[in-house]
Amino acid sequence: MNTQNKIVGEGLGFDDVLLMPQRSSIRSRFSGEIDTSASVARGAPKIHIPIISANMDTVTGWRMSTTLALLGGFGVIHRFMNIEDQVKEVRRVKERMRVIEDHPPVIPASATIRDAQRLLRERERGYVIVFEGESFDGSFVGIATPRDFDAGEGDTLLREVMTPKERLRSVPPGTTLESAVEQMRKHRVEKTPLVADDGRLLGVYTMKDYEYYQHYPHASLDYKGRLLVGAAIGVQEHEIERALALAEAEVDILVLDIAHGELDYTQEILHRLKIIERVKTPIVAGNIATIDGARYVRDCGADGVKVGVGPGYVCETRDVAGVGVPQITAILNAAKAFEHDSDPLPIIGDGGIRKPGDVAKAIAAGADTVMVGSLFAGTEESPGEPVEQDGILKKMVRGMASATAFEKRLALGSTTTRAEEYVPEGRTTFTPYKGSASKVLKRLRGGLLSGMSYTNARTIAEMHDRAQFIIVRSPAIPEQRRPLQ
Ligand code: XMP
């Protein structure tokens, strides 16, 4: 045995370092002087708040993704459900906000009010576009809303109650949302169809959509003005089908969910998706924690890298496998790997965030964004209901490599591992219920703004360049067991 390079260095976790205060010209961290926008992956639009909810089944479904994206963050929908359900969740986020509805709910004029009500519920809309004939080809004869439904019974035909096309105030191609809103205000209507010269429907502008934009000025949006959303995929053969279905649903970023990203799988699946299947959706890969690991993921063609081996609150990898790199060092390693690249791969610091200051530290170490699991698990938007334990409302949080998560995967048929052989590397626990995820996001963002202000950094890039750490006494608690705050 060669013992020469056995010890490769020392690792620093979040509690081992503090940011050095610096002479700053930032007058107020809340005045808009600081821009925290960041890239999650090459080829995807930037987000305003560099905070991403983790792809864990006790953390991110459509509700978490929607709330975070509305406020400027981002969520990655977990993959521990069948493909159809995951696609539905992605669509649900994408359908929440839009400049123009280009796929409105459509229904034949021969359908009943009851049919239309069902469609409204399914599509979560306030109107249906009515057409004559067998199928919708763009030609339409009117719009029906719940107000029109009051004029009939459940089995009344829509053509009897709808507002006919001739009476609608429509707008021509080229009309912007703002001028459509002017028209709607003038005529006191809530929606206006955008109609081509030949009478075909191109889309529908609604006041509701406009109000969303007013209400959420920092929302994370795609190029069509819809909320950004990510989704996780695995590495098994059937996950190709998942990736293709998610790409088809226009998910913005795919996240390859592998605990050890330096496996051959990473290269194989990226090659398959990008070269053979020609998937254009940006793909983030990970997780890695070393310089070589970061370069490997980059060279496999990923569009972003996820950094973190073992720092998570419900992780047991360090205890079970004895493997891990303290998170500040892991992020520094990734930053070092790309130091001389002209277009460095965006880095996601994944796991270990327990308090707002950790976000600032992760970004100071070189992360562009951070991924947060357990802190979001106890919120209203995380999947699952709160339970009462010792008089306190709590929500479950579990590692995706925990025994209970494995049971779920067995039930879904999404694992080939035999139950007798499985050794969990994650735990299941409960975390106090803390209301909306927006509160957690606000605290984390507040901490980041403060850290950036102390560092005199007006952008994430300046934070990367200017921030300096001082090493402080190591805590007695292992990094992954630090309490949530
Ligand atoms: P936090 O600390 O925010 O970390 O809860 C979230 C991240 O933890 C990782 N994760 C796991 N790691 N075993 C592990 O070793 C697990 O069972 C497990 N489940 C989640 C994951 O990277 C997540 O984003």
Coordinates of C-alpha atoms and ligand atoms in Angstrom, one line a residue:
M1 CA 0.0 0.0 0.0
N2 CA 1.2 3.4 -0.9
T3 CA 0.5 5.7 2.1
Q4 CA 1.9 8.8 0.5
N5 CA -1.3 10.5 -0.7
K6 CA -3.7 8.9 1.8
I7 CA -4.7 12.1 3.4
V8 CA -5.7 14.6 0.7
G9 CA -6.4 17.6 2.8
E10 CA -8.7 19.1 5.4
G11 CA -12.4 19.8 4.8
L12 CA -14.4 22.8 5.9
G13 CA -18.2 22.8 6.6
F14 CA -20.5 25.7 7.1
D15 CA -19.8 26.1 10.8
D16 CA -16.0 26.0 10.2
V17 CA -16.0 29.3 8.4
L18 CA -17.3 32.9 8.7
L19 CA -17.3 35.6 6.0
M20 CA -14.9 38.4 6.6
P21 CA -16.6 41.8 6.8
Q22 CA -15.3 44.2 4.2
R23 CA -15.5 48.0 3.4
S24 CA -18.8 48.3 1.7
S25 CA -20.6 51.1 -0.3
I26 CA -23.9 49.3 -0.2
R27 CA -26.3 51.7 1.6
S28 CA -29.2 49.4 2.1
R29 CA -29.5 45.7 1.3
F30 CA -33.3 46.1 0.6
S31 CA -33.1 49.1 -1.7
G32 CA -32.6 47.1 -4.9
E33 CA -28.8 47.8 -4.9
I34 CA -28.1 44.1 -4.7
D35 CA -29.0 41.8 -7.6
T36 CA -29.1 38.2 -6.5
S37 CA -30.1 36.8 -9.9
A38 CA -28.3 33.6 -10.9
S39 CA -28.0 30.8 -13.4
V40 CA -29.2 27.3 -12.5
A41 CA -28.1 25.8 -15.7
R42 CA -26.6 27.0 -19.0
G43 CA -29.4 27.6 -21.5
A44 CA -32.1 28.3 -18.9
P45 CA -33.3 31.7 -17.9
K46 CA -31.8 33.1 -14.7
I47 CA -33.8 33.1 -11.5
H48 CA -34.0 36.2 -9.2
I49 CA -33.4 34.5 -5.8
P50 CA -30.7 31.8 -6.0
I51 CA -32.6 29.3 -3.9
I52 CA -33.9 25.9 -5.2
S53 CA -36.1 23.4 -3.4
A54 CA -34.7 19.9 -3.4
N55 CA -36.1 17.1 -5.5
M56 CA -37.2 15.1 -2.4
D57 CA -40.7 13.6 -2.1
T58 CA -41.2 15.4 1.3
V59 CA -40.1 18.7 -0.2
T60 CA -41.0 19.5 -3.9
G61 CA -44.2 18.9 -5.8
W62 CA -46.1 21.4 -7.9
R63 CA -47.1 23.5 -5.0
M64 CA -43.6 24.2 -3.7
S65 CA -42.3 24.8 -7.2
T66 CA -45.1 27.2 -7.9
T67 CA -44.7 29.3 -4.7
L68 CA -40.9 29.5 -5.1
A69 CA -41.0 30.4 -8.8
L70 CA -43.7 33.1 -8.2
L71 CA -41.4 34.7 -5.7
G72 CA -38.2 34.4 -7.8
G73 CA -36.8 31.0 -6.7
F74 CA -37.0 27.6 -8.3
G75 CA -38.2 24.1 -7.5
V76 CA -37.2 20.7 -8.8
I77 CA -40.1 18.2 -8.7
H78 CA -39.1 14.9 -7.3
R79 CA -39.2 11.7 -9.4
F80 CA -40.7 9.3 -6.9
M81 CA -44.0 9.0 -8.7
N82 CA -45.0 7.6 -12.1
I83 CA -44.1 9.5 -15.2
E84 CA -47.6 10.6 -16.0
D85 CA -48.0 12.2 -12.5
Q86 CA -44.7 14.0 -12.7
V87 CA -45.6 15.4 -16.1
K88 CA -48.9 16.6 -14.7
E89 CA -47.1 18.3 -11.8
V90 CA -44.8 20.1 -14.3
R91 CA -47.8 21.2 -16.4
R92 CA -49.6 22.5 -13.4
V93 CA -46.7 24.8 -12.6
K94 CA -46.3 25.9 -16.2
E95 CA -50.0 26.6 -16.6
R96 CA -50.2 28.9 -13.6
M97 CA -49.0 32.1 -15.2
R98 CA -48.7 33.1 -18.8
V99 CA -48.7 36.3 -21.0
I100 CA -51.2 34.7 -23.3
E101 CA -53.1 31.4 -23.0
D102 CA -52.2 29.7 -26.3
H103 CA -53.8 26.4 -25.3
P104 CA -57.1 27.5 -23.9
P105 CA -59.7 24.9 -22.8
V106 CA -61.9 24.2 -25.8
I107 CA -65.2 22.3 -25.9
P108 CA -67.9 21.6 -28.6
A109 CA -71.0 23.8 -28.7
S110 CA -73.0 20.5 -28.4
A111 CA -71.5 19.8 -24.9
T112 CA -73.5 20.7 -21.8
I113 CA -72.9 23.2 -19.0
R114 CA -72.0 20.2 -16.8
D115 CA -69.2 19.1 -19.3
A116 CA -67.9 22.7 -19.3
Q117 CA -67.8 22.9 -15.5
R118 CA -65.8 19.6 -15.4
L119 CA -63.3 21.0 -18.0
L120 CA -63.0 24.3 -16.0
R121 CA -62.2 22.3 -12.9
E122 CA -59.6 20.1 -14.7
R123 CA -57.9 23.0 -16.3
E124 CA -58.4 25.5 -13.5
R125 CA -59.7 28.2 -15.8
G126 CA -62.5 30.7 -15.6
Y127 CA -63.8 30.2 -19.2
V128 CA -64.0 27.7 -22.1
I129 CA -63.7 28.4 -25.8
V130 CA -66.7 26.9 -27.7
F131 CA -66.4 25.5 -31.2
E132 CA -68.7 23.8 -33.7
G133 CA -68.0 20.4 -35.3
E134 CA -66.0 17.4 -34.3
S135 CA -62.6 18.9 -33.4
F136 CA -61.1 22.3 -32.7
D137 CA -59.0 23.7 -35.6
G138 CA -58.7 27.3 -34.4
S139 CA -62.2 28.3 -35.5
F140 CA -64.5 29.1 -32.6
V141 CA -68.0 30.3 -32.1
G142 CA -68.0 31.8 -28.6
I143 CA -66.8 31.8 -25.0
A144 CA -68.7 30.5 -22.0
T145 CA -67.9 31.4 -18.4
P146 CA -69.5 30.5 -15.0
R147 CA -71.6 33.6 -15.3
D148 CA -73.1 32.2 -18.6
F149 CA -73.8 28.9 -16.9
D150 CA -76.3 30.6 -14.6
A151 CA -78.6 31.0 -17.6
G152 CA -79.2 27.3 -17.9
E153 CA -79.2 23.9 -16.1
G154 CA -76.5 21.2 -16.0
D155 CA -77.7 19.6 -19.2
T156 CA -78.3 22.8 -21.2
L157 CA -76.2 22.9 -24.3
L158 CA -73.4 25.5 -24.4
R159 CA -74.5 27.0 -27.7
E160 CA -77.6 28.2 -25.9
V161 CA -75.8 30.1 -23.1
M162 CA -72.4 31.1 -24.5
T163 CA -71.4 34.6 -25.5
P164 CA -71.2 34.4 -29.3
K165 CA -68.0 35.4 -31.1
E166 CA -69.8 38.4 -32.7
R167 CA -70.4 40.0 -29.3
L168 CA -66.8 39.5 -28.0
R169 CA -64.2 42.2 -28.0
S170 CA -61.3 40.5 -29.6
V171 CA -57.9 42.0 -30.5
P172 CA -55.8 41.5 -33.6
P173 CA -52.3 39.7 -33.9
G174 CA -49.5 41.9 -32.6
T175 CA -51.5 43.2 -29.6
T176 CA -49.4 43.3 -26.5
L177 CA -50.7 42.2 -23.1
E178 CA -50.6 45.8 -21.9
S179 CA -52.8 47.1 -24.8
A180 CA -55.1 44.1 -24.4
V181 CA -55.4 45.1 -20.8
E182 CA -56.3 48.6 -21.8
Q183 CA -59.1 47.2 -24.1
M184 CA -60.4 44.9 -21.3
R185 CA -60.5 47.8 -18.8
K186 CA -62.3 50.0 -21.3
H187 CA -64.9 47.4 -22.1
R188 CA -65.0 46.1 -18.6
V189 CA -64.3 42.5 -19.6
E190 CA -62.1 40.0 -18.0
K191 CA -60.7 38.2 -21.1
T192 CA -60.2 39.0 -24.7
P193 CA -59.4 36.6 -27.6
L194 CA -56.5 37.3 -29.9
V195 CA -57.9 36.5 -33.3
A196 CA -56.1 36.1 -36.7
D197 CA -57.4 37.8 -39.8
D198 CA -59.0 34.6 -41.0
G199 CA -61.0 34.4 -37.7
R200 CA -58.9 31.7 -36.0
L201 CA -58.2 31.9 -32.3
L202 CA -54.5 32.5 -31.6
G203 CA -54.8 32.8 -27.8
V204 CA -56.7 34.5 -25.0
Y205 CA -55.5 37.4 -22.8
T206 CA -57.0 37.5 -19.3
M207 CA -57.0 40.1 -16.6
K208 CA -56.1 37.4 -14.1
D209 CA -52.9 36.6 -15.9
Y210 CA -52.0 40.3 -16.0
E211 CA -52.7 40.6 -12.3
Y212 CA -50.3 37.8 -11.6
Y213 CA -47.5 39.7 -13.4
Q214 CA -48.3 42.8 -11.3
H215 CA -48.4 40.8 -8.1
Y216 CA -45.2 38.8 -8.7
P217 CA -42.8 41.2 -10.4
H218 CA -39.8 39.0 -9.6
A219 CA -41.2 35.6 -10.7
S220 CA -38.9 33.2 -12.4
L221 CA -40.2 33.0 -15.9
D222 CA -39.4 31.2 -19.1
Y223 CA -39.2 32.9 -22.5
K224 CA -43.0 32.6 -22.9
G225 CA -43.7 34.3 -19.6
R226 CA -44.6 31.0 -17.8
L227 CA -43.2 29.9 -14.4
L228 CA -39.9 28.1 -14.5
V229 CA -39.9 24.5 -13.2
G230 CA -37.4 21.7 -12.9
A231 CA -37.9 17.9 -12.6
A232 CA -35.6 15.1 -11.5
I233 CA -34.9 12.0 -13.4
G234 CA -33.0 8.8 -12.5
V235 CA -30.5 6.7 -14.4
Q236 CA -32.4 3.5 -15.1
E237 CA -33.3 2.7 -18.7
H238 CA -37.0 3.6 -18.2
E239 CA -35.9 7.1 -17.0
I240 CA -35.2 8.0 -20.6
E241 CA -38.9 7.8 -21.2
R242 CA -39.4 10.0 -18.2
A243 CA -36.9 12.6 -19.4
L244 CA -38.5 12.6 -22.9
A245 CA -42.0 13.1 -21.4
L246 CA -40.8 15.9 -19.2
A247 CA -39.0 17.6 -22.1
E248 CA -42.2 17.3 -24.1
A249 CA -44.1 19.0 -21.3
E250 CA -41.6 21.8 -21.6
V251 CA -39.9 21.4 -18.2
D252 CA -37.1 24.0 -18.0
I253 CA -34.4 22.0 -16.4
L254 CA -33.9 18.3 -15.9
V255 CA -31.9 17.2 -12.9
L256 CA -30.1 13.9 -13.0
D257 CA -30.6 12.6 -9.5
I258 CA -27.5 10.4 -8.6
A259 CA -26.0 10.4 -5.2
H260 CA -22.5 9.7 -6.7
G261 CA -22.3 11.6 -10.0
E262 CA -18.9 10.3 -10.8
L263 CA -20.3 7.1 -12.1
D264 CA -20.4 5.9 -15.7
Y265 CA -24.1 6.4 -15.6
T266 CA -23.7 10.1 -15.8
Q267 CA -21.8 10.0 -19.1
E268 CA -24.1 7.3 -20.5
I269 CA -27.4 9.0 -19.8
L270 CA -26.1 12.5 -20.8
H271 CA -24.9 11.0 -24.1
R272 CA -28.2 9.2 -24.7
L273 CA -30.3 12.2 -23.9
K274 CA -28.3 14.9 -25.5
I275 CA -26.7 13.1 -28.6
I276 CA -29.1 10.3 -29.4
E277 CA -32.4 11.6 -28.2
R278 CA -31.5 15.2 -29.0
V279 CA -33.1 16.6 -25.9
K280 CA -32.7 20.4 -25.8
T281 CA -33.7 20.9 -22.2
P282 CA -30.7 21.9 -20.0
I283 CA -29.6 19.0 -17.8
V284 CA -28.0 19.4 -14.4
A285 CA -25.9 16.5 -13.1
G286 CA -24.3 15.5 -9.8
N287 CA -23.7 15.0 -7.1
I288 CA -20.0 15.5 -6.8
A289 CA -17.7 17.1 -4.2
T290 CA -14.3 17.0 -5.7
I291 CA -12.4 18.9 -8.4
D292 CA -12.2 15.8 -10.6
G293 CA -15.9 15.1 -10.0
A294 CA -16.9 18.6 -11.2
R295 CA -14.7 18.3 -14.3
Y296 CA -16.1 14.8 -15.0
V297 CA -19.7 16.1 -14.9
R298 CA -18.7 19.1 -17.1
D299 CA -16.9 16.9 -19.6
C300 CA -19.9 14.6 -19.8
G301 CA -21.8 17.6 -21.3
A302 CA -24.0 18.6 -18.3
D303 CA -25.4 22.2 -18.3
G304 CA -25.0 22.6 -14.5
V305 CA -23.4 20.7 -11.6
K306 CA -24.9 19.8 -8.3
V307 CA -22.4 19.7 -5.4
G308 CA -22.8 17.9 -2.1
V309 CA -22.0 14.5 -0.8
G310 CA -23.5 13.9 2.6
P311 CA -24.2 17.4 4.1
G312 CA -28.0 17.0 4.0
Y313 CA -30.1 16.9 7.2
V314 CA -31.5 13.5 6.5
C315 CA -28.3 12.1 4.9
E316 CA -26.6 9.1 6.3
T317 CA -24.0 8.6 3.6
R318 CA -21.2 9.8 5.8
D319 CA -22.3 7.4 8.6
V320 CA -23.1 4.4 6.5
A321 CA -20.5 4.6 3.6
G322 CA -18.0 6.7 5.5
V323 CA -17.9 9.0 2.4
G324 CA -18.3 12.8 2.2
V325 CA -16.7 16.2 1.8
P326 CA -17.6 19.1 4.1
Q327 CA -19.8 21.3 2.0
I328 CA -17.7 24.6 1.9
T329 CA -14.8 22.6 0.7
A330 CA -16.9 20.7 -1.8
I331 CA -18.2 23.9 -3.3
L332 CA -14.7 25.4 -3.4
N333 CA -13.6 22.3 -5.2
A334 CA -16.2 22.7 -7.9
A335 CA -15.4 26.4 -8.2
K336 CA -11.7 25.5 -8.5
A337 CA -12.5 23.0 -11.2
F338 CA -14.0 25.7 -13.5
E339 CA -11.7 28.5 -12.4
H340 CA -10.1 29.0 -15.8
D341 CA -13.2 28.2 -18.0
S342 CA -14.5 31.0 -20.1
D343 CA -18.1 30.0 -19.5
P344 CA -18.0 28.2 -16.2
L345 CA -20.7 25.7 -15.5
P346 CA -23.3 27.0 -12.9
I347 CA -22.8 25.4 -9.5
I348 CA -25.7 24.3 -7.2
G349 CA -24.6 23.9 -3.6
D350 CA -26.9 21.1 -2.6
G351 CA -27.6 20.3 1.1
G352 CA -26.5 21.4 4.5
I353 CA -28.3 24.8 4.6
R354 CA -29.7 25.2 8.1
K355 CA -29.7 28.9 8.6
P356 CA -29.7 32.0 6.4
G357 CA -25.9 32.6 6.8
D358 CA -25.2 29.3 5.2
V359 CA -26.7 30.5 1.9
A360 CA -24.3 33.5 1.9
K361 CA -21.4 31.2 2.7
A362 CA -22.2 28.7 0.0
I363 CA -22.4 31.4 -2.6
A364 CA -19.2 33.0 -1.3
A365 CA -17.5 29.7 -1.8
G366 CA -18.5 29.7 -5.5
A367 CA -22.0 28.3 -5.7
D368 CA -24.4 30.2 -8.0
T369 CA -27.4 28.8 -6.3
V370 CA -28.2 26.6 -3.3
M371 CA -30.5 23.6 -3.1
V372 CA -32.5 23.4 0.2
G373 CA -34.4 20.3 1.4
S374 CA -35.3 19.9 5.0
L375 CA -35.8 23.7 5.7
F376 CA -38.6 23.6 3.2
A377 CA -40.0 20.2 4.3
G378 CA -42.0 21.6 7.2
T379 CA -43.9 24.1 5.1
E380 CA -47.4 24.3 3.9
E381 CA -46.4 23.7 0.3
S382 CA -44.4 20.5 0.8
P383 CA -46.2 17.3 -0.1
G384 CA -48.1 15.6 2.8
E385 CA -50.2 16.7 5.7
P386 CA -48.9 18.0 9.1
V387 CA -49.3 15.6 12.0
E388 CA -49.4 16.4 15.7
Q389 CA -46.6 15.1 17.9
D390 CA -46.4 16.0 21.6
G391 CA -48.7 18.9 21.0
I392 CA -46.6 20.3 18.1
L393 CA -47.6 20.2 14.4
K394 CA -44.9 18.6 12.3
K395 CA -44.3 17.3 8.8
M396 CA -42.3 14.4 7.7
V397 CA -39.0 14.7 6.0
R398 CA -37.0 11.8 4.7
G399 CA -33.9 11.0 2.8
M400 CA -34.5 9.7 -0.6
A401 CA -32.2 6.8 0.3
S402 CA -34.1 6.1 3.6
A403 CA -35.9 2.8 4.3
T404 CA -39.3 4.4 3.9
A405 CA -38.5 6.0 0.6
F406 CA -37.1 2.7 -0.6
E407 CA -40.4 1.0 0.3
K408 CA -42.2 3.6 -1.9
R409 CA -39.8 2.9 -4.8
L410 CA -40.5 -0.8 -4.5
A411 CA -44.2 -0.2 -4.6
L412 CA -43.8 2.0 -7.7
G413 CA -41.6 -0.7 -9.3
S414 CA -38.9 2.0 -9.9
T415 CA -36.0 0.0 -8.3
T416 CA -34.2 -3.2 -9.2
T417 CA -32.6 -3.5 -5.8
R418 CA -33.8 -6.4 -3.6
A419 CA -35.3 -5.4 -0.3
E420 CA -33.1 -8.0 1.6
E421 CA -30.0 -6.3 0.2
Y422 CA -30.9 -2.7 0.7
V423 CA -29.0 -0.6 3.3
P424 CA -30.5 2.9 3.8
E425 CA -28.3 5.9 3.6
G426 CA -30.9 8.3 4.7
R427 CA -33.3 8.7 7.6
T428 CA -36.9 9.6 8.2
T429 CA -37.8 12.3 10.8
F430 CA -40.3 15.1 11.5
T431 CA -39.8 18.8 11.4
P432 CA -42.0 21.5 13.0
Y433 CA -44.6 22.9 10.7
K434 CA -43.8 26.5 9.8
G435 CA -46.4 27.8 7.5
S436 CA -45.7 29.0 4.0
A437 CA -42.5 28.3 2.2
S438 CA -42.5 32.1 1.3
K439 CA -41.4 32.8 5.0
V440 CA -38.5 30.4 4.7
L441 CA -37.5 31.9 1.4
K442 CA -37.7 35.4 2.8
R443 CA -35.4 34.6 5.7
L444 CA -32.9 32.8 3.5
R445 CA -32.9 35.7 1.0
G446 CA -32.6 38.2 3.8
G447 CA -29.5 36.5 5.1
L448 CA -28.0 36.4 1.6
L449 CA -28.6 40.1 1.1
S450 CA -27.0 40.9 4.4
G451 CA -24.0 38.7 3.7
M452 CA -23.6 40.3 0.3
S453 CA -23.8 43.8 1.8
Y454 CA -21.1 43.0 4.4
T455 CA -19.0 41.7 1.5
N456 CA -19.7 44.8 -0.7
A457 CA -21.0 42.4 -3.4
R458 CA -23.8 43.8 -5.6
T459 CA -24.0 40.6 -7.7
I460 CA -23.4 36.9 -7.3
A461 CA -20.3 37.3 -9.5
E462 CA -19.0 40.0 -7.2
M463 CA -19.7 37.7 -4.2
H464 CA -17.6 35.0 -5.8
D465 CA -14.7 37.4 -6.5
R466 CA -14.7 39.4 -3.2
A467 CA -15.8 37.1 -0.4
Q468 CA -13.1 35.8 1.9
F469 CA -13.5 33.3 4.8
I470 CA -11.9 33.0 8.1
I471 CA -11.6 29.6 9.6
V472 CA -13.2 29.3 13.0
R473 CA -13.4 26.6 15.7
S474 CA -15.0 23.4 14.4
P475 CA -18.3 22.5 16.2
A476 CA -18.6 19.2 18.1
I477 CA -21.8 18.3 16.1
P478 CA -21.1 16.6 12.7
E479 CA -22.2 18.9 9.8
Q480 CA -25.1 16.8 8.8
R481 CA -26.5 16.8 12.3
R482 CA -26.6 20.5 12.9
P483 CA -30.1 21.4 14.0
L484 CA -32.5 23.1 11.6
Q485 CA -33.1 26.7 12.6
Ligands
XMP1 P1 -30.9 19.5 3.3 O1 -29.8 19.6 4.3 O2 -31.3 20.8 2.7 O3 -30.3 18.7 2.1 O4 -32.1 18.7 3.8 C1 -31.0 18.3 0.9 C2 -30.2 17.3 0.1 O5 -29.9 16.1 0.8 C3 -29.6 15.1 -0.2 N1 -30.4 13.9 0.2 C4 -29.8 12.8 0.7 N2 -28.5 12.4 0.9 N3 -29.1 10.3 1.7 C5 -28.2 11.2 1.4 O6 -27.0 10.9 1.6 C6 -30.5 10.6 1.5 O7 -31.3 9.7 1.8 C7 -30.8 11.8 0.9 N4 -32.0 12.4 0.6 C8 -31.7 13.7 0.2 C9 -30.1 15.6 -1.5 O8 -28.9 16.0 -2.2 C10 -30.9 16.8 -1.1 O9 -31.0 17.8 -2.2

